[in-house]
Amino acid sequence: NAGVTQTPKFRVLKTGQSMTLLCAQDMNHEYMYWYRQDPGMGLRLIHYSVGEGTTAKGEVPDGYNVSRLKKQNFLLGLESAAPSQTSVYFCASSYWARSTDTQYFGPGTRLTVL
Amino acid sequence: EDKVVQSPLSLVVHEGDTVTLNCSYEVTNFRSLLWYKQEKKAPTFLFMLTSSGIEKKSGRLSSILDKKELFSILNITATQTGDSAIYLCAVARRDDKIIFGKGTRLHILP
C-alpha cells in the first residue's frame, strides 16, 4: 500500500497562475483533508471531505477550491495564486469510526508563489 | 472562536531528561484530542484521547486528558535525540473539523 500520496512535491508559480494539487489514498478512507503549514502557525485546515462527492470549508478556505469526484482522490485548486499562498500543503485521510480519529498524512507539497 | 494552545512553543533539554508538553483547548462540540509528532516531513500519529483521566502509553511517551479543565499533557521520559521534533496537538470536533495548535518544537541535546 502506498498510503497517502501527493503530487507534485514541489512547485513554483507566478502570481495569478492556477494549479491543482492531487492527493490520492489507497486505504479506502472516507475522510480526506487539505492543510497548509506555515512557519510558527501549525497546521490550518483549508477544506475537507467526509465522503465521495462532498466537500466542506475549514479554517482558511479563501482562494482555494476542492473536489472529491472519486473516493480515493481529493484535489485542491488554486485559481489565481497569490504570494500569501506560499506554504507547505499536506493532505490527510482517515477512516471514520467512533473509536479512532487517526489521520494519515501525505509527504507534503512545497508551493512557492512569486 | 475555537482555539488550541500549546506550551511551551519551544523547549531544549538534555538527553535523559523528562519533558511535559501542554495543550489547552476551547473547542465547541469536542470529539477527541490528538497528538502528533512531526520530524522533517509529515506528522505521524501518537495518541487519540477521548476520556478524562485515562492515560495512554506507548514506550516512553504517555498522555492524559482532562475534559473538565480542557487540557492535555504529553510526557516523554528518558528523552533521546531521536525525540527531537515538533509535537502537534489537535482537537477533532463532532462535525469532523480538526483544529491544530501551533506545536511545540522540542530539541534534545546529546
XYZ file of N, CA, C and O in Angstrom, chain A:
456
model
N 0.830 -1.207 0.000
C 0.000 0.000 0.000
C 0.862 1.253 0.000
O 1.831 1.340 0.731
N 0.488 2.226 -0.842
C 1.269 3.458 -0.893
C 0.863 4.409 0.224
O 1.588 5.327 0.539
N -0.330 4.236 0.807
C -0.805 5.153 1.840
C -1.398 6.389 1.186
O -2.257 6.305 0.324
N -0.902 7.551 1.603
C -1.354 8.823 1.060
C -0.223 9.419 0.220
O 0.894 9.571 0.719
N -0.520 9.702 -1.026
C 0.484 10.306 -1.899
C 0.004 11.668 -2.362
O -1.210 11.913 -2.480
N 0.965 12.543 -2.637
C 0.654 13.884 -3.113
C 1.514 14.200 -4.322
O 2.703 13.871 -4.345
N 0.915 14.833 -5.294
C 1.678 15.323 -6.447
C 1.242 16.748 -6.763
O 0.055 17.084 -6.651
N 2.179 17.631 -7.153
C 3.618 17.387 -7.172
C 4.231 17.532 -5.786
O 3.532 17.870 -4.841
N 5.521 17.309 -5.669
C 6.225 17.508 -4.398
C 6.659 18.959 -4.239
O 6.724 19.472 -3.129
N 6.995 19.589 -5.325
C 7.426 20.990 -5.312
C 6.805 21.696 -6.512
O 6.598 21.084 -7.561
N 6.535 22.990 -6.330
C 6.038 23.763 -7.477
C 6.304 25.234 -7.213
O 6.168 25.716 -6.086
N 6.706 25.934 -8.278
C 6.870 27.384 -8.214
C 5.883 27.995 -9.213
O 5.867 27.605 -10.385
N 5.088 28.922 -8.747
C 4.098 29.594 -9.598
C 4.364 31.087 -9.619
O 4.941 31.635 -8.670
N 3.873 31.733 -10.658
C 3.859 33.189 -10.664
C 2.478 33.647 -10.200
O 1.473 32.932 -10.374
N 2.441 34.834 -9.636
C 1.168 35.396 -9.182
C 0.155 35.380 -10.321
O 0.468 35.786 -11.443
N -1.051 34.884 -9.988
C -2.106 34.843 -10.996
C -2.245 33.522 -11.714
O -3.279 33.252 -12.328
N -1.214 32.668 -11.648
C -1.308 31.364 -12.296
C -2.207 30.435 -11.497
O -2.470 30.657 -10.307
N -2.662 29.402 -12.157
C -3.510 28.427 -11.478
C -2.808 27.072 -11.441
O -1.893 26.806 -12.231
N -3.217 26.239 -10.490
C -2.691 24.885 -10.442
C -3.595 24.000 -9.590
O -4.442 24.506 -8.840
N -3.418 22.713 -9.745
C -4.164 21.733 -8.962
C -3.194 20.791 -8.281
O -2.276 20.274 -8.918
N -3.408 20.595 -6.980
C -2.649 19.610 -6.218
C -3.518 18.366 -6.081
O -4.705 18.453 -5.767
N -2.882 17.221 -6.292
C -3.609 15.962 -6.230
C -3.209 15.173 -4.992
O -2.024 15.033 -4.685
N -4.199 14.677 -4.282
C -3.986 13.778 -3.156
C -4.692 12.465 -3.469
O -5.864 12.471 -3.876
N -3.991 11.368 -3.274
C -4.572 10.050 -3.510
C -4.288 9.142 -2.328
O -3.190 9.174 -1.771
N -5.301 8.342 -1.957
C -5.106 7.378 -0.870
C -5.674 6.026 -1.296
O -6.699 5.955 -1.983
N -4.986 4.978 -0.856
C -5.402 3.628 -1.245
C -5.865 2.814 -0.043
O -5.820 1.580 -0.056
N -6.339 3.497 0.993
C -6.768 2.821 2.220
C -8.286 2.772 2.345
O -8.811 2.404 3.400
N -8.991 3.198 1.312
C -10.454 3.191 1.313
C -11.039 4.085 2.409
O -12.111 3.799 2.960
N -10.325 5.176 2.712
C -10.795 6.076 3.766
C -11.910 6.962 3.260
O -11.902 7.426 2.121
N -12.864 7.208 4.160
C -13.960 8.103 3.800
C -13.543 9.575 3.860
O -13.960 10.378 3.055
N -12.761 9.918 4.885
C -12.471 11.310 5.164
C -11.138 11.729 4.557
O -10.152 11.003 4.671
N -11.137 12.905 3.948
C -9.876 13.456 3.439
C -9.813 14.946 3.763
O -10.846 15.614 3.867
N -8.598 15.452 3.933
C -8.389 16.811 4.411
C -7.257 17.465 3.625
O -6.293 16.799 3.260
N -7.338 18.781 3.478
C -6.211 19.563 2.992
C -5.839 20.600 4.053
O -6.704 21.335 4.550
N -4.528 20.643 4.381
C -3.995 21.606 5.341
C -2.890 22.418 4.676
O -2.240 21.964 3.746
N -2.641 23.578 5.257
C -1.424 24.294 4.932
C -0.638 24.509 6.217
O -1.235 24.643 7.313
N 0.671 24.493 6.080
C 1.535 24.694 7.234
C 2.519 25.805 6.941
O 3.312 25.717 6.017
N 2.465 26.837 7.752
C 3.370 27.968 7.636
C 4.208 28.050 8.899
O 3.768 27.612 9.965
N 5.413 28.607 8.802
C 6.298 28.663 9.982
C 5.600 29.283 11.186
O 5.014 30.360 11.086
N 5.657 28.596 12.318
C 5.075 29.117 13.547
C 3.560 29.108 13.603
O 2.970 29.651 14.545
N 2.915 28.485 12.597
C 1.444 28.538 12.545
C 0.791 27.178 12.730
O -0.422 27.075 12.689
N 1.550 26.135 12.893
C 0.922 24.822 12.980
C 0.265 24.460 11.669
O 0.603 24.979 10.601
N -0.711 23.578 11.724
C -1.471 23.151 10.541
C -2.829 23.835 10.563
O -3.506 23.849 11.583
N -3.211 24.381 9.426
C -4.522 25.009 9.342
C -5.351 24.317 8.262
O -4.899 24.120 7.136
N -6.580 23.968 8.630
C -7.453 23.211 7.739
C -8.022 24.110 6.650
O -8.622 25.154 6.940
N -7.856 23.707 5.393
C -8.344 24.508 4.270
C -9.754 24.043 3.887
O -10.718 24.803 3.934
N -9.845 22.807 3.460
C -11.113 22.155 3.135
C -11.023 20.698 3.542
O -9.925 20.158 3.682
N -12.185 20.074 3.688
C -12.188 18.654 3.968
C -13.390 17.993 3.302
O -14.286 18.681 2.781
N -13.368 16.666 3.318
C -14.442 15.904 2.678
C -14.754 14.690 3.541
O -13.840 14.010 4.005
N -16.037 14.447 3.728
C -16.435 13.296 4.553
C -16.909 12.124 3.698
O -17.430 11.140 4.227
N -16.753 12.251 2.403
C -17.113 11.151 1.520
C -17.107 11.603 0.081
O -17.078 12.812 -0.211
N -17.152 10.632 -0.819
C -17.161 10.946 -2.247
C -18.288 11.913 -2.569
O -19.422 11.737 -2.129
N -17.946 12.956 -3.323
C -18.946 13.933 -3.749
C -19.260 15.020 -2.735
O -20.086 15.892 -3.004
N -18.611 14.982 -1.558
C -18.867 16.003 -0.533
C -17.617 16.821 -0.279
O -16.498 16.299 -0.367
N -17.803 18.098 0.044
C -16.692 18.946 0.481
C -17.226 19.935 1.505
O -18.439 20.228 1.522
N -16.345 20.443 2.343
C -16.734 21.425 3.354
C -15.555 22.341 3.626
O -14.399 21.952 3.443
N -15.859 23.570 4.087
C -14.816 24.550 4.342
C -14.187 24.334 5.703
O -14.861 23.991 6.668
N -12.886 24.592 5.757
C -12.178 24.550 7.019
C -11.961 25.958 7.554
O -12.788 26.838 7.378
N -10.792 26.155 8.192
C -10.476 27.455 8.804
C -10.113 28.527 7.791
O -10.410 29.695 7.976
N -9.377 28.137 6.729
C -8.811 29.106 5.793
C -9.133 28.728 4.348
O -8.247 28.460 3.546
N -10.400 28.735 3.949
C -10.783 28.244 2.626
C -10.616 29.243 1.475
O -10.631 28.837 0.302
N -10.475 30.528 1.797
C -10.498 31.546 0.744
C -9.323 31.390 -0.215
O -8.176 31.263 0.203
N -9.640 31.442 -1.510
C -8.608 31.326 -2.537
C -8.359 29.907 -2.993
O -7.526 29.678 -3.877
N -9.084 28.966 -2.414
C -8.907 27.547 -2.751
C -10.253 26.917 -3.107
O -11.285 27.297 -2.568
N -10.223 25.940 -4.006
C -11.397 25.121 -4.244
C -10.971 23.659 -4.233
O -9.790 23.342 -4.415
N -11.928 22.786 -3.971
C -11.626 21.360 -3.867
C -12.686 20.551 -4.593
O -13.806 21.013 -4.826
N -12.301 19.328 -4.938
C -13.289 18.395 -5.494
C -12.939 16.981 -5.071
O -11.763 16.630 -4.946
N -13.985 16.186 -4.868
C -13.817 14.782 -4.453
C -14.746 13.939 -5.332
O -15.764 13.433 -4.890
N -14.359 13.813 -6.583
C -15.178 13.078 -7.542
C -15.049 11.575 -7.339
O -15.987 10.816 -7.599
N -13.882 11.133 -6.897
C -13.666 9.722 -6.592
C -13.247 9.613 -5.132
O -12.557 10.490 -4.608
N -13.613 8.528 -4.507
C -13.333 8.352 -3.086
C -11.850 8.428 -2.783
O -11.443 8.955 -1.749
N -11.015 7.932 -3.672
C -9.595 7.856 -3.372
C -8.834 9.154 -3.666
O -7.673 9.264 -3.303
N -9.476 10.122 -4.330
C -8.761 11.329 -4.719
C -9.408 12.585 -4.140
O -10.634 12.702 -4.093
N -8.562 13.521 -3.758
C -9.043 14.815 -3.243
C -8.164 15.882 -3.874
O -6.955 15.908 -3.642
N -8.751 16.739 -4.690
C -7.990 17.737 -5.430
C -8.136 19.104 -4.785
O -9.231 19.499 -4.378
N -7.030 19.827 -4.728
C -7.019 21.195 -4.205
C -6.607 22.116 -5.340
O -5.528 21.948 -5.914
N -7.451 23.105 -5.645
C -7.163 24.011 -6.738
C -6.915 25.422 -6.256
O -7.540 25.892 -5.305
N -5.960 26.062 -6.924
C -5.717 27.486 -6.725
C -6.026 28.139 -8.058
O -5.340 27.878 -9.058
N -7.056 28.961 -8.124
C -7.466 29.539 -9.404
C -6.566 30.688 -9.823
O -6.251 30.852 -11.002
N -6.132 31.498 -8.860
C -5.278 32.652 -9.152
C -4.316 32.809 -7.980
O -4.640 33.439 -6.983
N -3.160 32.193 -8.108
C -2.235 32.105 -6.983
C -1.745 33.478 -6.528
O -1.521 34.397 -7.346
N -1.567 33.587 -5.212
C -1.049 34.822 -4.604
C 0.150 34.469 -3.731
O 0.236 33.345 -3.214
N 1.076 35.416 -3.530
C 2.240 35.125 -2.675
C 1.864 34.638 -1.281
O 2.612 33.861 -0.673
N 0.704 35.051 -0.777
C 0.264 34.609 0.555
C -0.054 33.121 0.592
O -0.223 32.540 1.680
N -0.133 32.494 -0.565
C -0.417 31.060 -0.622
C 0.875 30.229 -0.678
O 0.815 28.996 -0.779
N 2.003 30.898 -0.597
C 3.268 30.183 -0.443
C 3.231 29.432 0.884
O 3.021 30.029 1.937
N 3.417 28.122 0.821
C 3.245 27.299 2.017
C 3.615 25.861 1.693
O 3.921 25.520 0.554
N 3.574 25.033 2.735
C 3.652 23.588 2.536
C 2.244 23.040 2.728
O 1.597 23.328 3.742
N 1.778 22.286 1.749
C 0.427 21.757 1.777
C 0.460 20.263 2.085
O 1.186 19.501 1.439
N -0.325 19.871 3.082
C -0.432 18.462 3.454
C -1.854 17.984 3.217
O -2.829 18.656 3.554
N -1.926 16.794 2.693
C -3.192 16.093 2.582
C -3.210 15.002 3.648
O -2.149 14.459 4.007
N -4.387 14.683 4.144
C -4.516 13.598 5.110
C -5.815 12.855 4.848
O -6.751 13.401 4.258
N -5.850 11.618 5.299
C -7.095 10.850 5.188
C -7.325 10.081 6.470
O -6.383 9.830 7.239
N -8.570 9.732 6.711
C -8.887 8.927 7.888
C -10.134 8.109 7.624
O -10.979 8.474 6.807
N -10.201 6.993 8.346
C -11.376 6.131 8.277
C -12.276 6.523 9.420
O -11.887 6.391 10.574
N -13.445 7.041 9.128
C -14.310 7.483 10.212
C -14.790 6.301 11.025
O -15.309 5.335 10.491
N -14.602 6.414 12.298
C -15.126 5.402 13.204
C -15.188 6.039 14.573
O -14.384 6.902 14.895
N -16.104 5.593 15.393
C -16.247 6.202 16.715
C -15.004 5.969 17.565
O -14.763 6.672 18.521
N -14.234 4.963 17.223
C -13.112 4.612 18.090
C -11.794 5.243 17.654
O -10.808 5.136 18.346
N -11.782 5.895 16.509
C -10.491 6.433 16.078
C -10.658 7.671 15.226
O -11.583 7.785 14.444
N -9.780 8.609 15.417
C -9.695 9.777 14.549
C -8.321 9.857 13.930
O -7.890 10.923 13.534
N -7.618 8.737 13.858
C -6.252 8.757 13.350
C -6.223 9.242 11.916
O -6.939 8.748 11.061
N -5.380 10.226 11.657
C -5.187 10.713 10.300
C -3.845 10.238 9.777
O -2.858 10.205 10.506
N -3.833 9.914 8.506
C -2.602 9.536 7.830
C -2.262 10.656 6.857
O -3.089 11.033 6.022
N -1.045 11.172 6.985
C -0.657 12.328 6.197
C 0.184 11.933 4.991
O 0.977 10.987 5.041
N 0.021 12.706 3.925
C 0.914 12.583 2.783
C 2.217 13.310 3.059
O 2.359 13.984 4.081
N 3.184 13.212 2.143
C 4.519 13.786 2.368
C 4.588 15.293 2.200
O 5.604 15.895 2.539
N 3.549 15.906 1.679
C 3.539 17.358 1.539
C 3.929 17.842 0.159
O 4.649 17.168 -0.582
N 3.434 19.034 -0.171
C 3.804 19.743 -1.409
C 4.281 21.124 -1.007
O 3.565 21.859 -0.339
N 5.498 21.458 -1.427
C 6.033 22.792 -1.121
C 5.727 23.688 -2.309
O 6.232 23.467 -3.411
N 4.899 24.703 -2.073
C 4.485 25.626 -3.132
C 5.039 27.012 -2.856
O 4.902 27.539 -1.745
N 5.665 27.577 -3.864
C 6.161 28.956 -3.780
C 5.457 29.773 -4.852
O 5.433 29.371 -6.023
N 4.888 30.897 -4.450
C 4.244 31.797 -5.408
C 5.039 33.099 -5.449
O 5.190 33.785 -4.428
N 5.562 33.390 -6.628
C 6.416 34.587 -6.780
C 5.605 35.814 -7.204
O 4.551 35.674 -7.845
